[in-house]
Amino acid sequence: MALDGIRMPDGCYADGTWELKMHVTDLHRDVSLRVTGEIHVGGVMLKLAEKLDVKKDWSDHALWWEKKKTWLLKTHWTLDKYGIQADARLLFTPQHKLLRLQLPNMKHMKVKVNFSDRVFKAVSDICKTFNIRHPEEASLLRKPRDPKKKKKKLEEAEEEALELEGPLLTPGSGSIYSSPGLYSKTMTPTYDSRDGSPLSPTTAWFGDSPLSEGNPSILAVSQPISSPDILAKLYKPQSLLDKAKINQGWMDSSRSLMEQDVKENEVLLLRFKYHSFFDLNPKYDAIRVNQLYEQAKWAILLEEIECTEEEMMMFAALQYHINKLSIMSSDNHMNNSEKEVDEVDAALSDLEITLEGGKTSNTLGDITSIPELADYVKVFKPKKLTLKGYKQYWCTFKDITISCYKSKEEAHGTPSLQMNLRGCEVTPDVNISAQKFNIKLLIPVADGMNEIWLRCDAEKQYAHWMAACRLASKGKTMADSSYNLEVHNILSFLKMQHMNPDPQFIAEPAVTNDINSECLVSPRYLKKYKNKQPGYIRDLISARILEAHQNVAQMSLIEAKMRFIQAWQSLPEFGITHFLAKFQGGKRDELIGITYNRLIRMDANTGDAIKTWRFANMKQWNVNWEIKMVTVEFADEPSLAFICAEVDCKVVHEFIGGYIFLSTRAKDQNESLDEEMFYKLTSGWV
């Protein structure tokens, strides 16, 4: 009797071989192979393909170790090196699997994604397919569950998916990813005259998929919300704690989808994760601009971010304008002309808006004379048990310091109050109709934050002081090149909120009925009129939207979208990602807010900032993975330590590292992403 057929008690055979159990997912078959620990993974897959004897392209298949949640991608490694023994069960399965992606515009698409790639790489490939530049700003998020609703069938809860086929996400598939159409700065753009979407490279990318039928602008065109029922069905966070729970669902960018228990055909949300939008150029970024607009629109409608009633009407007016122009441009798309292309160029030249985040280079203006502000401003310093109001001072704003004097004549003496604004929190408190132009300052001190309020008399004064405060909080002076642009943007933002209708304008019922106002404002503002008749409410809100629309009626489609994004960025809560945390020395759960340039300790109930720490002042941060504690050390302040509650501290760690990574971007550098640097800053263990 041959020794190789004798099986030992440990499951091995006398000749040193043993049976490796595998399941072939495509064929739903279990297969066993006689192997030794010295055989390499590539050899195992070759022997398996030979034994299956099925004519099929197995090139996309790889081995997945279920128990260890590991892809065996290093085909030159032996089974011994991986630690695989006779008790292991492997899956022989495709690396590319279908995923149902919900885009920022709430539309679902089926996309083939590499489940063995790290999420950072997978998102990069998805964004390349969709012609979205700077994929490092985006990531995948698990769908939040509404605790008030029971789980429904997927088909009932979602719209019909648009399946993309053709050259989707196949790394190394030749010329598809080498096209200069996406990232080259020197290219001559060939773009759609109505929305700026590049035509030639995108058509090549999508091939025969539905996205290239006629033109690829399906993702660059905003579609109006058809019914208020859609808004009613979607989950709306009711508190800051609800918002923090949504952020628990961000995928780990350093691990693959398969490692994070994502199943084939599962729904994941593609969202702009980092609110630092670099080099946003309407000529090349029509799809990126539209998806950013959609993410902003839904954030406002679902009350994920707070805004005033005047701001809500401004956002509604912009939505109405964008919806109207989108429908008109769709009707006239076949009749586009060179003249329209020139008009887009002219509009973009007039706008001169580039919404950027991260690092801002210093300019020669910083070493010349630094502008100053000097004017009478009302100042209020809240104290407990005080009823005193604002007091008028002669205030001077030099460098990053505000000095307050009792009168203009005393300006050369010692100030009554002096404030260094570096690292402070700056929050607007504006009501156009009431002519209220307040600036709330939270200035860091040793034991927390000092609260100071400034009240300006007019829009122009407010715009200059607000712009100066925002720059000073980042350690920049009014000599910075962005100061005048900031003043211009603030004035534009205020102008769009004006309710100054033309006296001859009267909203006709036929016009107001076309607006569908319930789809343009959040449910909160509809509730204000809950005791009124539905028709009256619709007409009232529609009339207000039409009033606000007069301020934006002359904008082009792309300008309106950019203005909407800009206005979104101007909201006080913009860009703050909340997580529940327990701070060292604290007795109860609080919130840690993370933005592109700072960390904020916040009250979990009110959202008020308790203390702020700037990334620019940070020396290093560390994570104790066992107790889920994040420790941050600063150059000239005590270190910060907090334990992540209800969320993996890896998510928090990745947000900090991710924003540090984004701050290193510069326009003059090679546009290829330094993936390894991202992993070093965000993964913690790679």
XYZ file of C-alpha atoms in Angstrom:
686
model
C 0.000 0.000 0.000
C 1.403 3.424 -1.006
C 2.276 5.711 1.862
C 0.741 8.756 0.141
C -2.734 7.361 0.657
C -2.392 6.881 4.412
C -4.071 9.683 6.375
C -2.648 10.547 9.795
C -4.708 11.555 12.873
C -3.865 15.248 12.341
C -5.465 15.199 8.899
C -2.186 15.104 6.974
C -1.109 12.277 4.736
C 2.010 10.191 5.235
C 3.772 11.918 2.340
C 3.387 15.323 4.057
C 0.432 16.533 1.991
C -2.942 17.604 3.354
C -6.327 18.562 1.982
C -7.068 22.252 1.441
C -10.801 22.955 1.265
C -11.960 25.700 -1.107
C -15.298 26.992 -2.309
C -15.606 28.358 -5.858
C -18.250 31.071 -5.577
C -18.999 31.354 -9.311
C -19.767 27.635 -9.603
C -21.149 27.118 -6.077
C -18.800 24.131 -5.770
C -16.647 22.850 -2.934
C -13.251 21.559 -4.036
C -10.420 19.891 -2.113
C -6.783 19.882 -3.231
C -3.852 17.845 -1.905
C -1.181 20.401 -1.048
C 1.857 20.973 1.145
C 2.688 24.062 3.146
C 5.523 24.824 0.721
C 3.288 25.399 -2.282
C 2.802 29.066 -3.176
C -0.619 30.662 -3.535
C -0.264 31.085 -7.282
C 0.399 27.343 -7.589
C -2.737 26.564 -5.590
C -4.899 28.691 -7.919
C -3.305 27.055 -10.979
C -3.982 23.533 -9.656
C -7.546 24.557 -8.763
C -8.235 25.903 -12.266
C -6.872 22.694 -13.788
C -9.016 20.516 -11.525
C -12.171 22.540 -12.278
C -11.596 22.053 -16.023
C -14.031 24.860 -16.887
C -13.377 27.154 -19.829
C -13.459 30.505 -18.052
C -11.273 33.560 -17.526
C -10.107 33.229 -13.923
C -7.739 36.222 -14.063
C -9.873 38.380 -11.764
C -10.226 35.637 -9.139
C -8.240 35.428 -5.917
C -8.293 33.436 -2.692
C -10.083 34.842 0.351
C -9.474 33.395 3.832
C -12.816 33.730 5.611
C -11.661 33.038 9.155
C -8.878 35.629 9.088
C -10.711 38.050 6.761
C -7.661 38.236 4.527
C -7.069 38.295 0.791
C -4.185 36.035 -0.301
C -2.925 38.495 -2.906
C 0.796 37.786 -2.553
C 0.767 34.844 -4.932
C 4.492 34.149 -4.402
C 3.941 33.524 -0.682
C 3.639 29.925 0.453
C 0.732 28.544 2.472
C 3.107 28.169 5.434
C 4.058 31.840 5.249
C 0.371 32.800 5.371
C -0.161 30.327 8.243
C -2.747 28.277 6.347
C -3.267 24.719 7.591
C -5.709 21.861 7.022
C -8.481 23.489 9.077
C -8.629 26.547 6.789
C -11.444 27.134 4.295
C -10.741 29.449 1.380
C -13.033 31.118 -1.127
C -12.016 31.338 -4.786
C -13.939 34.435 -5.763
C -13.814 37.452 -8.128
C -12.068 40.528 -6.783
C -14.416 42.836 -8.686
C -17.984 42.689 -7.406
C -21.096 44.734 -7.888
C -21.738 47.502 -5.396
C -24.821 49.716 -5.230
C -23.534 53.255 -4.816
C -25.747 56.097 -3.673
C -24.176 59.243 -5.102
C -24.441 62.644 -3.384
C -27.453 63.394 -5.615
C -29.241 60.425 -3.944
C -29.297 58.428 -7.185
C -28.218 54.787 -7.055
C -25.816 53.172 -9.483
C -24.457 49.672 -9.818
C -20.690 49.717 -10.169
C -18.116 46.934 -10.294
C -15.605 47.673 -7.568
C -12.419 45.877 -6.576
C -13.257 44.335 -3.187
C -9.588 43.454 -2.621
C -8.246 47.011 -2.999
C -7.966 49.329 -0.048
C -10.987 51.621 0.124
C -8.819 54.665 -0.648
C -7.754 53.062 -3.956
C -11.267 51.781 -4.713
C -12.741 55.280 -4.215
C -10.017 56.744 -6.414
C -10.997 54.341 -9.205
C -14.700 55.091 -8.746
C -14.044 58.836 -8.979
C -11.911 58.388 -12.096
C -14.775 56.485 -13.673
C -17.210 59.267 -12.798
C -14.735 61.964 -13.912
C -14.434 63.460 -10.423
C -11.055 65.047 -9.762
C -9.387 64.951 -6.337
C -10.858 61.630 -5.146
C -8.892 62.002 -1.901
C -11.727 64.260 -0.679
C -14.321 61.480 -0.994
C -14.959 58.149 0.692
C -17.620 55.518 1.326
C -20.140 55.615 4.158
C -22.541 52.968 5.409
C -26.171 53.974 5.101
C -27.501 55.403 8.398
C -30.455 53.584 9.896
C -33.477 55.497 11.062
C -34.252 54.046 14.524
C -37.918 55.049 14.127
C -38.457 52.981 10.999
C -38.498 49.251 10.522
C -36.112 47.702 8.022
C -37.691 47.617 4.586
C -36.839 45.653 1.518
C -34.081 47.217 -0.533
C -36.246 47.395 -3.630
C -38.931 49.399 -1.848
C -36.605 51.927 -0.297
C -34.464 52.777 -3.298
C -34.827 53.954 -6.815
C -34.011 51.808 -9.805
C -30.259 51.605 -10.221
C -28.447 52.595 -13.367
C -25.937 49.870 -14.055
C -22.600 50.882 -15.491
C -20.759 48.468 -17.707
C -17.625 48.547 -19.798
C -14.198 49.816 -18.647
C -15.168 50.572 -15.090
C -12.737 49.746 -12.348
C -10.071 47.504 -13.801
C -6.654 48.733 -12.640
C -4.040 48.613 -15.345
C -6.511 48.376 -18.198
C -4.431 50.379 -20.619
C -5.237 53.805 -21.946
C -8.406 54.347 -19.927
C -6.577 55.721 -16.912
C -3.744 57.302 -18.868
C -5.983 59.831 -20.616
C -4.756 63.380 -19.963
C -8.334 64.614 -20.049
C -8.849 64.454 -16.299
C -5.789 65.742 -14.532
C -3.626 67.622 -17.016
C -3.439 71.349 -16.388
C -2.109 72.110 -19.858
C -4.907 70.450 -21.808
C -7.245 72.480 -23.992
C -10.662 71.715 -22.537
C -13.418 70.378 -24.741
C -16.447 70.908 -22.594
C -20.185 71.076 -22.802
C -21.298 74.689 -23.171
C -24.222 74.360 -20.770
C -22.572 72.683 -17.801
C -18.851 72.514 -18.515
C -18.519 68.712 -18.532
C -15.540 67.401 -20.552
C -16.802 65.525 -23.580
C -14.046 63.632 -25.350
C -12.254 61.841 -22.453
C -15.475 60.971 -20.661
C -17.048 59.392 -23.729
C -13.963 57.226 -24.075
C -14.145 56.209 -20.424
C -17.772 55.180 -20.324
C -17.701 53.341 -23.662
C -21.111 51.843 -24.366
C -22.456 52.370 -20.856
C -25.693 54.346 -20.312
C -23.608 57.334 -19.263
C -22.349 57.877 -22.806
C -25.657 57.734 -24.636
C -25.579 61.111 -26.358
C -23.505 62.837 -23.661
C -22.010 61.890 -20.290
C -23.555 64.764 -18.354
C -26.098 62.606 -16.508
C -23.976 63.117 -13.375
C -23.406 66.829 -14.082
C -27.089 67.723 -14.357
C -29.192 68.415 -11.287
C -32.656 66.890 -11.277
C -35.416 68.580 -9.224
C -36.988 66.742 -6.301
C -40.296 65.556 -7.703
C -42.311 65.217 -4.494
C -42.158 66.271 -0.831
C -42.817 62.612 0.008
C -39.204 61.890 -0.974
C -37.997 64.307 1.713
C -40.405 62.834 4.249
C -39.070 59.288 3.769
C -35.398 60.139 4.185
C -33.650 59.979 7.553
C -33.136 63.344 9.263
C -30.817 63.594 12.279
C -32.695 65.231 15.140
C -29.692 66.210 17.260
C -25.925 66.531 17.291
C -25.749 63.031 18.758
C -27.648 61.705 15.729
C -25.145 63.434 13.454
C -22.297 61.842 15.412
C -23.874 58.408 14.945
C -23.973 58.883 11.160
C -20.206 59.483 11.206
C -19.629 56.101 12.826
C -20.312 54.562 9.409
C -17.254 55.833 7.504
C -15.285 52.995 5.931
C -11.666 52.387 6.927
C -9.648 53.702 3.966
C -6.679 51.432 4.743
C -8.617 48.167 4.493
C -10.557 46.523 1.686
C -14.340 46.352 1.431
C -14.252 42.568 1.943
C -12.256 42.984 5.155
C -14.998 45.290 6.450
C -17.818 42.777 5.822
C -19.247 44.603 2.804
C -21.317 42.166 0.745
C -21.876 42.097 -2.991
C -24.791 44.356 -4.038
C -24.719 46.157 -0.681
C -25.616 49.851 -0.667
C -22.832 52.275 0.277
C -22.898 56.073 0.118
C -20.270 57.907 -1.927
C -19.810 61.262 -0.201
C -17.325 64.119 0.019
C -15.838 63.190 3.378
C -13.277 65.962 3.816
C -14.714 69.466 3.489
C -11.596 70.863 1.860
C -12.329 71.294 -1.849
C -9.094 71.872 -3.721
C -8.833 73.632 -7.093
C -12.557 73.501 -7.868
C -12.649 74.528 -11.519
C -15.995 74.565 -13.354
C -14.267 73.988 -16.712
C -13.037 70.545 -15.704
C -15.185 69.755 -12.672
C -18.779 69.904 -13.916
C -19.616 66.536 -12.339
C -17.678 67.313 -9.158
C -19.380 70.730 -8.864
C -22.828 69.243 -9.404
C -22.307 66.419 -6.897
C -20.960 68.915 -4.345
C -24.017 71.079 -4.973
C -26.248 68.028 -4.484
C -24.517 67.044 -1.231
C -24.916 70.614 0.034
C -28.568 70.755 -1.077
C -29.527 67.533 0.681
C -27.575 68.487 3.825
C -29.684 71.649 4.070
C -33.022 70.015 3.202
C -32.453 67.125 5.636
C -31.390 69.590 8.351
C -27.929 68.098 8.714
C -26.647 71.674 8.934
C -28.376 74.667 10.544
C -29.280 77.850 8.686
C -31.493 80.885 9.318
C -34.845 81.426 7.617
C -33.381 84.111 5.341
C -30.565 81.778 4.359
C -33.070 78.979 3.721
C -35.020 81.200 1.312
C -31.775 82.115 -0.448
C -30.873 78.428 -0.838
C -34.413 77.705 -2.058
C -34.165 80.509 -4.625
C -30.853 79.134 -5.917
C -32.355 75.643 -6.141
C -35.353 76.975 -8.058
C -33.028 78.853 -10.431
C -30.782 75.825 -10.961
C -33.771 73.540 -11.557
C -35.224 75.962 -14.094
C -31.932 76.385 -15.976
C -31.259 72.635 -15.924
C -34.601 71.946 -17.610
C -34.068 74.740 -20.132
C -30.544 73.609 -20.975
C -31.758 70.027 -21.446
C -34.339 71.271 -23.937
C -31.797 73.382 -25.808
C -28.833 71.029 -25.553
C -28.841 70.106 -29.236
C -28.684 73.769 -30.265
C -25.552 74.781 -28.335
C -23.213 77.184 -30.078
C -19.728 78.658 -29.781
C -21.320 81.801 -28.374
C -22.591 79.870 -25.354
C -19.097 78.496 -24.699
C -17.768 82.059 -24.708
C -20.521 83.106 -22.290
C -19.510 80.353 -19.840
C -15.882 81.525 -20.046
C -16.947 85.117 -19.480
C -19.137 84.204 -16.527
C -16.324 82.223 -14.914
C -13.899 85.105 -15.468
C -16.327 87.485 -13.764
C -16.847 85.088 -10.882
C -13.172 84.594 -10.051
C -14.150 82.076 -7.434
C -11.963 79.128 -6.716
C -13.192 77.248 -3.665
C -10.074 75.835 -2.092
C -9.148 74.170 1.165
C -5.932 73.226 2.869
C -2.688 75.090 2.429
C -2.592 78.681 1.202
C 0.777 79.930 0.037
C 2.101 83.244 1.301
C 2.292 86.095 -1.199
C 4.399 89.221 -1.578
C 1.509 91.143 -0.052
C 2.455 89.704 3.338
C 5.791 91.559 3.398
C 4.456 94.945 2.323
C 2.362 97.333 4.412
C -0.412 95.504 6.251
C -3.896 97.031 5.927
C -5.718 98.050 9.098
C -9.315 98.659 10.130
C -10.459 101.437 12.449
C -14.077 102.281 13.217
C -16.706 102.550 15.923
C -17.942 99.032 16.758
C -20.285 97.914 19.526
C -18.709 95.282 21.821
C -20.388 92.949 24.284
C -18.626 90.632 26.737
C -21.217 88.265 28.254
C -20.897 87.500 31.942
C -23.084 85.465 34.255
C -25.886 87.386 35.944
C -25.347 90.483 33.810
C -27.965 92.451 31.915
C -25.613 95.009 30.379
C -25.800 95.285 26.614
C -23.394 96.374 23.896
C -20.988 99.232 24.556
C -19.563 101.331 21.731
C -15.758 101.484 21.355
C -13.348 102.901 18.839
C -11.785 99.660 17.595
C -8.621 99.166 15.596
C -7.760 95.902 13.850
C -3.994 95.550 13.320
C -2.302 92.304 12.275
C -4.404 89.721 14.158
C -5.279 91.891 17.172
C -8.340 94.031 17.944
C -7.811 96.934 20.358
C -10.806 98.741 21.867
C -10.677 102.371 23.098
C -13.368 104.490 24.752
C -13.049 107.095 21.997
C -11.134 107.831 18.798
C -9.078 110.475 20.617
C -7.737 107.877 23.093
C -6.540 105.528 20.329
C -2.879 106.343 21.005
C -3.153 105.376 24.654
C -3.722 102.090 26.458
C -6.720 100.124 25.117
C -9.619 99.278 27.406
C -9.782 95.812 25.845
C -7.403 93.932 23.579
C -7.982 90.606 21.801
C -5.527 88.386 19.933
C -7.675 86.357 17.518
C -5.231 83.609 16.579
C -7.001 80.266 17.022
C -10.385 81.806 17.875
C -13.784 80.579 16.688
C -15.606 83.074 14.471
C -19.380 82.698 14.067
C -21.742 85.022 12.171
C -25.077 86.103 13.638
C -26.856 87.985 10.873
C -30.467 88.948 10.169
C -30.780 91.072 7.022
C -34.393 92.174 7.566
C -33.632 93.239 11.156
C -30.331 94.865 10.082
C -28.443 92.761 12.625
C -24.761 92.178 11.796
C -23.085 90.449 14.731
C -19.808 88.527 14.989
C -19.382 86.027 17.807
C -15.769 85.405 18.869
C -14.628 82.568 21.121
C -11.028 83.383 22.008
C -8.773 80.651 23.483
C -7.465 81.211 27.012
C -5.750 78.885 29.445
C -8.946 77.550 31.001
C -11.246 77.516 27.968
C -12.687 80.203 25.700
C -13.581 83.871 26.263
C -16.781 84.959 24.501
C -16.859 88.397 22.834
C -19.552 89.801 20.527
C -18.996 92.536 17.921
C -21.919 94.408 16.390
C -21.471 96.282 13.115
C -23.773 99.008 11.792
C -23.915 98.058 8.121
C -23.176 95.289 5.646
C -19.960 96.812 4.296
C -18.467 97.295 7.763
C -19.536 93.767 8.751
C -17.982 92.227 5.622
C -14.570 93.838 6.254
C -14.478 93.008 9.969
C -15.802 89.481 9.452
C -13.209 88.765 6.751
C -10.432 90.141 8.961
C -11.598 88.015 11.919
C -11.698 84.838 9.823
C -8.166 85.407 8.542
C -6.860 86.377 11.994
C -8.255 83.149 13.458
C -5.914 81.318 11.038
C -2.987 83.553 11.974
C -3.222 85.615 8.756
C -3.419 89.370 8.332
C -5.411 91.555 5.933
C -2.330 91.651 3.681
C -3.125 88.078 2.673
C -4.236 87.781 -0.950
C -7.499 86.106 0.098
C -8.761 89.077 2.161
C -10.423 91.031 -0.661
C -11.972 87.851 -2.058
C -13.334 87.009 1.397
C -14.901 90.476 1.695
C -16.419 90.100 -1.782
C -17.833 86.656 -0.965
C -19.410 87.869 2.299
C -21.061 90.819 0.529
C -22.336 88.500 -2.223
C -23.708 86.105 0.395
C -25.566 88.963 2.115
C -26.856 90.369 -1.168
C -28.446 87.047 -2.090
C -30.466 87.140 1.147
C -32.065 90.523 0.459
C -35.828 90.545 0.233
C -36.279 93.641 -1.919
C -38.810 92.687 -4.572
C -39.485 94.871 -7.541
C -42.591 96.949 -6.649
C -44.094 95.955 -9.987
C -43.538 92.263 -9.251
C -46.629 90.372 -8.181
C -46.433 86.595 -7.843
C -49.213 85.137 -9.898
C -50.814 81.888 -8.656
C -49.805 80.104 -11.867
C -46.159 81.040 -11.210
C -46.154 80.045 -7.535
C -47.785 76.701 -8.347
C -44.839 75.837 -10.598
C -42.305 76.292 -7.825
C -43.119 73.203 -5.740
C -41.892 75.041 -2.647
C -42.311 72.044 -0.301
C -39.341 70.459 -2.124
C -37.115 73.533 -1.806
C -37.158 74.170 1.957
C -36.567 71.883 4.919
C -39.583 70.471 6.846
C -38.740 72.684 9.813
C -39.806 75.827 7.956
C -43.024 74.228 6.777
C -43.927 73.419 10.386
C -43.973 77.126 11.223
C -47.239 77.363 9.315
C -48.789 74.113 10.529
C -52.067 75.827 11.466
C -52.521 77.325 8.020
C -54.136 75.814 4.947
C -51.680 73.861 2.714
C -52.438 76.042 -0.296
C -51.802 79.226 1.695
C -48.483 77.859 2.976
C -47.358 76.909 -0.528
C -48.249 80.329 -1.943
C -46.639 82.196 0.946
C -43.332 80.311 0.743
C -43.362 80.412 -3.055
C -43.778 84.189 -2.982
C -40.799 84.523 -0.617
C -38.704 82.257 -2.836
C -39.590 84.346 -5.887
C -38.592 87.502 -4.002
C -35.209 85.972 -3.153
C -34.898 84.671 -6.708
C -34.598 88.221 -8.037
C -31.132 88.424 -6.440
C -29.882 85.387 -8.369
C -32.013 85.454 -11.525
C -29.167 86.686 -13.754
C -26.736 83.926 -12.775
C -25.669 81.219 -15.200
C -26.224 77.597 -14.257
C -22.634 76.878 -13.262
C -22.360 80.197 -11.374
C -25.519 79.418 -9.387
C -24.138 76.022 -8.352
C -20.825 77.559 -7.316
C -22.649 80.254 -5.346
C -24.731 77.597 -3.606
C -21.565 75.706 -2.591
C -19.973 78.949 -1.456
C -23.020 79.874 0.630
C -22.984 76.368 2.154
C -19.346 76.914 3.119
C -20.307 80.198 4.794
C -22.675 78.536 7.274
C -21.299 78.408 10.844
C -21.602 74.606 11.110
C -20.043 73.855 7.720
C -17.274 71.265 7.676
C -17.571 70.173 11.314
C -17.650 66.377 11.667
C -18.963 65.357 15.094
C -18.010 62.348 17.219
C -19.089 61.394 20.724
C -16.120 61.433 23.111
C -15.197 61.503 26.786
C -12.386 63.966 27.521
C -9.720 63.297 30.111
C -10.869 64.900 33.337
C -14.431 65.244 32.056
C -17.382 63.614 33.830
C -19.805 63.180 30.924
C -19.857 62.517 27.209
C -19.142 65.518 25.016
C -18.485 66.025 21.322
C -15.212 66.322 19.458
C -15.631 68.297 16.245
C -13.022 67.894 13.502
C -12.613 70.434 10.684
C -9.956 70.992 8.019
C -7.790 73.083 10.368
C -8.781 72.441 13.982
C -10.273 70.255 16.712
C -13.211 71.582 18.751
C -14.444 70.398 22.134
C -18.209 70.915 22.084
C -21.187 70.691 24.392
C -23.193 67.650 23.293
C -26.552 69.347 23.863
C -26.024 72.875 22.559
C -23.099 72.440 20.180
C -21.315 75.406 21.809
C -17.522 75.360 21.472
C -15.771 74.823 24.798
C -12.179 74.825 23.540
C -10.419 74.890 20.156
C -7.047 73.488 19.081
C -5.493 74.357 15.706
C -3.675 71.751 13.616
C -1.008 74.382 12.887
C -0.068 74.274 16.582
C -0.029 70.468 16.789
C 3.220 68.564 17.322
C 1.930 64.986 17.089
C -0.989 62.719 17.883
C -1.082 59.127 19.107
C -3.740 56.461 19.525
C -3.966 53.818 22.245
C -5.909 51.196 20.290
C -6.718 49.061 23.360
C -8.551 51.735 25.343
C -9.587 53.778 22.232
C -7.842 56.919 23.494
C -6.555 59.656 21.181
C -3.812 61.920 22.574
C -2.769 65.135 20.807
C 0.310 67.165 21.787
C 0.660 70.879 21.007
C 3.598 73.262 20.826
C 2.564 75.715 23.556
C -0.535 74.242 25.247
C -1.335 71.245 27.440
C -1.950 68.011 25.544
C -5.477 66.882 24.663
C -6.716 63.362 25.427
C -10.131 61.826 24.808
C -11.690 58.375 24.524
C -13.894 57.694 21.511
C -17.400 56.619 22.511
C -19.583 54.478 20.241
C -17.145 54.842 17.328
C -13.919 53.109 16.353
C -11.101 55.545 17.159
C -9.633 54.608 13.764
C -12.365 56.744 12.158
C -11.403 59.773 14.273
C -7.696 59.130 13.708
C -8.278 58.974 9.949
C -10.111 62.310 9.909
C -7.212 64.039 11.674
C -4.574 62.403 9.461
C -6.689 62.934 6.355
C -6.955 66.677 6.880
C -3.215 66.888 7.581
C -2.644 65.013 4.299
C -4.947 67.362 2.356
C -3.171 70.422 3.753
C 0.022 69.344 1.942
C -1.546 69.700 -1.514
C -0.243 72.470 -3.769
C -1.147 73.529 -7.295
C 2.424 73.365 -8.549
C 3.009 69.764 -7.479
C 2.556 66.614 -9.514
C -1.149 65.780 -9.499
C -0.626 62.098 -8.754
C -1.626 61.145 -5.228
C 0.956 60.019 -2.693
C -1.032 57.038 -1.427
C 1.717 55.823 0.889
C 1.837 59.185 2.657
C -1.932 59.033 3.141
C -1.662 55.559 4.698
C 1.190 56.670 6.976
C -0.912 59.545 8.297
C -4.214 57.694 8.595
C -3.755 53.950 9.062
C -1.819 53.929 12.321
C -0.360 50.459 11.852
C 0.763 50.207 8.233
